[in-house]
One Martini backbone bead per residue (centre of mass of N, CA, C, O) as a GRO file, in nm:
protein
  287
    1MET     BB    1  -1.036   0.232  -2.139
    2SER     BB    2  -0.837  -0.035  -2.061
    3LYS     BB    3  -0.824  -0.349  -1.972
    4ILE     BB    4  -0.891  -0.457  -1.638
    5ILE     BB    5  -0.706  -0.617  -1.356
    6VAL     BB    6  -0.789  -0.710  -1.009
    7PHE     BB    7  -0.590  -0.840  -0.761
    8GLY     BB    8  -0.695  -0.847  -0.467
    9ALA     BB    9  -1.001  -0.710  -0.420
   10SER     BB   10  -1.087  -0.785  -0.107
   11GLY     BB   11  -0.947  -0.567  -0.021
   12GLN     BB   12  -0.869  -0.228   0.021
   13LEU     BB   13  -0.769  -0.135  -0.235
   14GLY     BB   14  -0.987  -0.275  -0.407
   15ALA     BB   15  -1.225  -0.114  -0.280
   16CYS     BB   16  -1.128   0.145  -0.374
   17LEU     BB   17  -1.104   0.097  -0.677
   18LYS     BB   18  -1.411   0.043  -0.708
   19VAL     BB   19  -1.512   0.331  -0.609
   20VAL     BB   20  -1.354   0.517  -0.827
   21SER     BB   21  -1.453   0.361  -1.082
   22GLU     BB   22  -1.760   0.438  -1.049
   23LYS     BB   23  -1.680   0.761  -1.049
   24GLN     BB   24  -1.534   0.730  -1.341
   25ASN     BB   25  -1.669   0.497  -1.527
   26ILE     BB   26  -1.516   0.229  -1.512
   27SER     BB   27  -1.598  -0.073  -1.688
   28ASP     BB   28  -1.333  -0.231  -1.798
   29ILE     BB   29  -1.347  -0.402  -1.503
   30ASN     BB   30  -1.181  -0.673  -1.308
   31PHE     BB   31  -1.267  -0.821  -0.981
   32LEU     BB   32  -1.038  -1.056  -0.811
   33PRO     BB   33  -1.057  -1.263  -0.590
   34GLU     BB   34  -0.877  -1.509  -0.437
   35GLU     BB   35  -1.107  -1.729  -0.497
   36GLN     BB   36  -1.073  -1.656  -0.832
   37ALA     BB   37  -0.752  -1.548  -0.778
   38ASN     BB   38  -0.483  -1.706  -0.769
   39ILE     BB   39  -0.142  -1.609  -0.778
   40LEU     BB   40  -0.030  -1.928  -0.743
   41ASP     BB   41  -0.230  -2.005  -1.011
   42VAL     BB   42  -0.110  -2.055  -1.308
   43ALA     BB   43  -0.348  -2.187  -1.456
   44GLY     BB   44  -0.565  -1.989  -1.387
   45LEU     BB   45  -0.432  -1.732  -1.472
   46GLU     BB   46  -0.418  -1.815  -1.776
   47ALA     BB   47  -0.725  -1.842  -1.814
   48ILE     BB   48  -0.761  -1.532  -1.772
   49PHE     BB   49  -0.596  -1.412  -1.972
   50LYS     BB   50  -0.731  -1.553  -2.209
   51SER     BB   51  -1.007  -1.431  -2.167
   52GLU     BB   52  -0.942  -1.121  -2.095
   53THR     BB   53  -0.709  -0.948  -2.224
   54PRO     BB   54  -0.523  -0.746  -2.075
   55ALA     BB   55  -0.354  -0.428  -2.027
   56TYR     BB   56  -0.394  -0.441  -1.714
   57CYS     BB   57  -0.259  -0.508  -1.394
   58ILE     BB   58  -0.358  -0.496  -1.060
   59ASN     BB   59  -0.155  -0.587  -0.757
   60CYS     BB   60  -0.326  -0.651  -0.409
   61ALA     BB   61  -0.170  -0.909  -0.360
   62ALA     BB   62  -0.090  -1.001  -0.012
   63TYR     BB   63   0.138  -1.039   0.263
   64THR     BB   64   0.057  -0.819   0.555
   65ALA     BB   65   0.164  -0.974   0.815
   66VAL     BB   66   0.430  -0.858   0.993
   67ASP     BB   67   0.451  -1.074   1.242
   68LYS     BB   68   0.378  -1.338   1.116
   69ALA     BB   69   0.604  -1.353   0.890
   70GLU     BB   70   0.830  -1.458   1.087
   71ASP     BB   71   0.674  -1.757   1.095
   72GLU     BB   72   0.580  -1.728   0.765
   73VAL     BB   73   0.788  -1.722   0.543
   74ASP     BB   74   0.705  -1.900   0.297
   75LEU     BB   75   0.435  -1.783   0.249
   76ALA     BB   76   0.501  -1.485   0.209
   77ARG     BB   77   0.708  -1.566  -0.040
   78ARG     BB   78   0.500  -1.667  -0.219
   79ILE     BB   79   0.323  -1.442  -0.260
   80ASN     BB   80   0.537  -1.183  -0.272
   81ARG     BB   81   0.718  -1.313  -0.493
   82ASP     BB   82   0.575  -1.562  -0.668
   83GLY     BB   83   0.308  -1.395  -0.753
   84ALA     BB   84   0.454  -1.195  -0.885
   85GLU     BB   85   0.605  -1.350  -1.097
   86ASN     BB   86   0.332  -1.474  -1.219
   87LEU     BB   87   0.234  -1.197  -1.322
   88ALA     BB   88   0.462  -1.124  -1.509
   89THR     BB   89   0.487  -1.354  -1.701
   90LEU     BB   90   0.205  -1.323  -1.820
   91CYS     BB   91   0.207  -1.025  -1.902
   92LYS     BB   92   0.442  -1.093  -2.118
   93GLN     BB   93   0.272  -1.296  -2.281
   94PHE     BB   94   0.011  -1.080  -2.300
   95ASN     BB   95   0.104  -0.767  -2.312
   96ALA     BB   96   0.107  -0.649  -2.020
   97THR     BB   97   0.052  -0.438  -1.755
   98LEU     BB   98   0.204  -0.379  -1.441
   99ILE     BB   99   0.047  -0.312  -1.118
  100HIS     BB  100   0.251  -0.278  -0.809
  101ILE     BB  101   0.228  -0.326  -0.469
  102SER     BB  102   0.433  -0.192  -0.224
  103THR     BB  103   0.696  -0.074   0.024
  104ASP     BB  104   0.859   0.075   0.299
  105PHE     BB  105   0.978  -0.181   0.429
  106VAL     BB  106   1.242  -0.207   0.246
  107PHE     BB  107   1.362  -0.037   0.464
  108GLU     BB  108   1.552   0.042   0.751
  109GLY     BB  109   1.532   0.348   0.870
  110ASN     BB  110   1.835   0.524   0.907
  111LEU     BB  111   1.722   0.789   0.734
  112ALA     BB  112   1.664   1.131   0.805
  113ARG     BB  113   1.530   1.129   0.483
  114PRO     BB  114   1.394   1.132   0.224
  115LEU     BB  115   1.317   0.844   0.010
  116THR     BB  116   1.434   0.712  -0.277
  117GLU     BB  117   1.469   0.498  -0.548
  118LEU     BB  118   1.787   0.496  -0.511
  119ASP     BB  119   1.776   0.375  -0.246
  120GLU     BB  120   1.867   0.135  -0.036
  121ALA     BB  121   1.720  -0.183   0.009
  122ARG     BB  122   1.699  -0.285   0.385
  123PRO     BB  123   1.559  -0.504   0.529
  124ILE     BB  124   1.411  -0.585   0.871
  125ASN     BB  125   1.183  -0.792   0.754
  126VAL     BB  126   1.005  -1.032   0.607
  127TYR     BB  127   0.792  -0.843   0.456
  128GLY     BB  128   1.012  -0.660   0.311
  129LEU     BB  129   1.177  -0.854   0.176
  130THR     BB  130   0.950  -1.019  -0.007
  131LYS     BB  131   0.883  -0.756  -0.150
  132LEU     BB  132   1.140  -0.708  -0.273
  133GLU     BB  133   1.154  -0.985  -0.427
  134GLY     BB  134   0.880  -0.908  -0.594
  135GLU     BB  135   1.043  -0.691  -0.752
  136HIS     BB  136   1.267  -0.820  -0.868
  137ALA     BB  137   1.128  -1.020  -1.029
  138ILE     BB  138   0.987  -0.831  -1.207
  139GLU     BB  139   1.232  -0.692  -1.324
  140SER     BB  140   1.354  -0.963  -1.467
  141ILE     BB  141   1.107  -0.990  -1.677
  142LEU     BB  142   0.974  -0.698  -1.690
  143ASN     BB  143   0.915  -0.368  -1.870
  144LYS     BB  144   0.589  -0.353  -1.821
  145TYR     BB  145   0.606  -0.161  -1.524
  146TYR     BB  146   0.465  -0.075  -1.185
  147ILE     BB  147   0.614   0.013  -0.886
  148LEU     BB  148   0.438   0.090  -0.570
  149ARG     BB  149   0.542   0.270  -0.304
  150THR     BB  150   0.380   0.260   0.035
  151SER     BB  151   0.210   0.375   0.305
  152TRP     BB  152   0.002   0.364   0.587
  153LEU     BB  153  -0.271   0.208   0.488
  154TYR     BB  154  -0.589   0.355   0.467
  155SER     BB  155  -0.965   0.335   0.549
  156GLU     BB  156  -1.301   0.227   0.539
  157PHE     BB  157  -1.150  -0.054   0.470
  158GLY     BB  158  -1.090  -0.276   0.658
  159ASN     BB  159  -0.794  -0.309   0.821
  160ASN     BB  160  -0.664  -0.042   1.035
  161PHE     BB  161  -0.539   0.230   1.228
  162VAL     BB  162  -0.787   0.399   1.242
  163LYS     BB  163  -1.011   0.204   1.321
  164THR     BB  164  -0.882   0.109   1.575
  165MET     BB  165  -0.858   0.363   1.699
  166MET     BB  166  -1.164   0.440   1.716
  167ARG     BB  167  -1.225   0.214   1.885
  168LEU     BB  168  -1.028   0.254   2.129
  169GLY     BB  169  -1.129   0.532   2.198
  170ALA     BB  170  -1.404   0.430   2.284
  171GLU     BB  171  -1.299   0.224   2.508
  172LYS     BB  172  -1.066   0.392   2.620
  173ASP     BB  173  -0.880   0.608   2.861
  174GLU     BB  174  -0.570   0.478   2.753
  175LEU     BB  175  -0.309   0.540   2.528
  176ARG     BB  176  -0.015   0.382   2.376
  177ILE     BB  177   0.208   0.560   2.144
  178ILE     BB  178   0.422   0.550   1.909
  179ALA     BB  179   0.694   0.826   1.850
  180ASP     BB  180   0.972   0.664   1.685
  181GLN     BB  181   0.805   0.626   1.415
  182ILE     BB  182   0.829   0.741   1.085
  183GLY     BB  183   0.581   0.880   0.851
  184THR     BB  184   0.301   0.822   0.593
  185PRO     BB  185  -0.006   0.853   0.546
  186THR     BB  186  -0.242   0.671   0.353
  187TYR     BB  187  -0.491   0.697   0.129
  188ALA     BB  188  -0.655   0.466  -0.072
  189ILE     BB  189  -0.777   0.644  -0.240
  190ASP     BB  190  -0.547   0.823  -0.342
  191LEU     BB  191  -0.419   0.563  -0.485
  192ALA     BB  192  -0.636   0.499  -0.686
  193HIS     BB  193  -0.620   0.766  -0.846
  194TYR     BB  194  -0.328   0.719  -0.930
  195ILE     BB  195  -0.352   0.446  -1.083
  196PHE     BB  196  -0.558   0.567  -1.307
  197HIS     BB  197  -0.369   0.788  -1.405
  198ILE     BB  198  -0.157   0.624  -1.534
  199ILE     BB  199  -0.362   0.491  -1.738
  200GLU     BB  200  -0.450   0.741  -1.869
  201ASN     BB  201  -0.180   0.847  -1.960
  202ASP     BB  202   0.018   0.647  -2.112
  203ASN     BB  203   0.366   0.712  -2.114
  204ALA     BB  204   0.576   0.467  -2.057
  205GLN     BB  205   0.702   0.522  -1.745
  206TYR     BB  206   0.854   0.297  -1.623
  207GLY     BB  207   0.875   0.158  -1.295
  208LEU     BB  208   0.976   0.313  -0.994
  209TYR     BB  209   0.753   0.428  -0.712
  210HIS     BB  210   0.662   0.682  -0.491
  211TYR     BB  211   0.350   0.664  -0.272
  212SER     BB  212   0.218   0.919  -0.082
  213ASN     BB  213   0.132   1.139   0.099
  214GLU     BB  214   0.191   1.411   0.263
  215GLY     BB  215   0.422   1.437   0.481
  216VAL     BB  216   0.469   1.399   0.847
  217CYS     BB  217   0.473   1.121   1.106
  218SER     BB  218   0.364   0.959   1.401
  219TRP     BB  219   0.191   0.752   1.546
  220TYR     BB  220   0.097   0.953   1.749
  221ASP     BB  221   0.009   1.181   1.552
  222PHE     BB  222  -0.200   1.021   1.386
  223ALA     BB  223  -0.387   0.963   1.652
  224LYS     BB  224  -0.448   1.232   1.744
  225ALA     BB  225  -0.576   1.330   1.468
  226ILE     BB  226  -0.808   1.130   1.485
  227PHE     BB  227  -0.928   1.228   1.771
  228ASP     BB  228  -0.981   1.513   1.676
  229ILE     BB  229  -1.158   1.472   1.425
  230ALA     BB  230  -1.354   1.252   1.591
  231ASP     BB  231  -1.394   1.331   1.872
  232ILE     BB  232  -1.192   1.187   2.098
  233LYS     BB  233  -1.184   1.106   2.426
  234VAL     BB  234  -0.827   1.019   2.501
  235ASN     BB  235  -0.553   0.941   2.678
  236THR     BB  236  -0.243   1.016   2.508
  237LEU     BB  237   0.089   0.824   2.491
  238PRO     BB  238   0.430   0.865   2.446
  239ILE     BB  239   0.643   0.602   2.302
  240ARG     BB  240   0.853   0.349   2.255
  241GLY     BB  241   0.918   0.113   2.079
  242VAL     BB  242   1.058  -0.085   2.298
  243GLU     BB  243   0.768  -0.082   2.463
  244TYR     BB  244   0.671  -0.234   2.197
  245VAL     BB  245   0.656  -0.545   2.136
  246THR     BB  246   0.754  -0.741   1.830
  247LYS     BB  247   0.849  -0.930   1.611
  248ALA     BB  248   0.875  -0.708   1.406
  249ILE     BB  249   1.062  -0.489   1.295
  250ARG     BB  250   1.081  -0.136   1.242
  251PRO     BB  251   1.111   0.142   1.094
  252GLY     BB  252   1.208   0.469   1.185
  253PHE     BB  253   1.246   0.584   0.864
  254SER     BB  254   0.985   0.607   0.580
  255VAL     BB  255   1.007   0.848   0.417
  256MET     BB  256   0.895   0.945   0.071
  257ASP     BB  257   1.009   1.061  -0.214
  258LYS     BB  258   0.781   1.239  -0.474
  259SER     BB  259   0.923   1.358  -0.727
  260LYS     BB  260   0.888   1.130  -0.950
  261VAL     BB  261   0.587   1.132  -0.963
  262LYS     BB  262   0.521   1.415  -1.015
  263GLY     BB  263   0.706   1.474  -1.265
  264THR     BB  264   0.586   1.244  -1.451
  265PHE     BB  265   0.233   1.288  -1.388
  266GLY     BB  266   0.143   1.576  -1.263
  267LEU     BB  267   0.101   1.532  -0.942
  268GLU     BB  268  -0.121   1.604  -0.684
  269ILE     BB  269  -0.069   1.568  -0.323
  270PRO     BB  270  -0.220   1.499  -0.042
  271TYR     BB  271  -0.241   1.593   0.274
  272TRP     BB  272  -0.273   1.360   0.520
  273ARG     BB  273  -0.507   1.535   0.691
  274ASP     BB  274  -0.702   1.580   0.505
  275SER     BB  275  -0.767   1.279   0.418
  276LEU     BB  276  -0.845   1.202   0.707
  277VAL     BB  277  -1.095   1.377   0.739
  278GLU     BB  278  -1.246   1.224   0.524
  279CYS     BB  279  -1.213   0.917   0.644
  280VAL     BB  280  -1.367   1.022   0.905
  281GLY     BB  281  -1.624   1.106   0.801
  282LYS     BB  282  -1.715   0.839   0.679
  283LEU     BB  283  -1.719   0.660   0.935
  284LYS     BB  284  -1.901   0.832   1.093
  285SER     BB  285  -2.158   0.806   0.889
  286GLN     BB  286  -2.177   0.486   0.921
  287ASN     BB  287  -2.248   0.525   1.243
   0.00000   0.00000   0.00000
């Protein structure tokens, strides 16, 4: 496999890429955490590209604090837009392919059907807006790119909904979970497998793709599944999103259509609950 660099390697997806790369015996890969490779440091990035001469760059670095982004607009924009632009510029200069991770939060969430890559992106929060600006920056600079929109990412690494629910479920007698925001949980290990599948496939079908696990659920359904699989007894009540006030508005429906990615790469995508069983099993074995 060609030389690969992973930016933002200390995050959740970076950790999953490392696990999968070790299982697949991918050796020509360099995992760079933010302290080693800040995507806003153009001079530092250029030195890395000169030294490594990668064929592929995977950008996992992002500002992902959805509510804080409403107050830290400039910081979110620098990381999510300017950082993506910096990597695209250097990938073009050094003839590398960029694999960039984006989000279902680019959508308004007012269409009750799976969203395709051709549907209009109209973000309703700062996080989604800055991620969309990052997509546009890449598209305006680079031809050799894969932008991968994903949703509701979780794993046994980092901070995520699954780990939070398992902790709160063990601590609380009752939890109130939003039941009117609909999407698809995505196991980051599955996404990591897909990213390496793209690289191995090497079919140069560049562009924008949607990837999440198969299926549909609400946050309430997701939480109930976590508790069921983990055998956690906690009273779980469904509530409306308006009852749980947050700084940032979330899309009401952000289920993504995966027809393009399955057709292009011949990919079989796991059902969300099947992958959740795998993740919860790993988390329980760690404890």
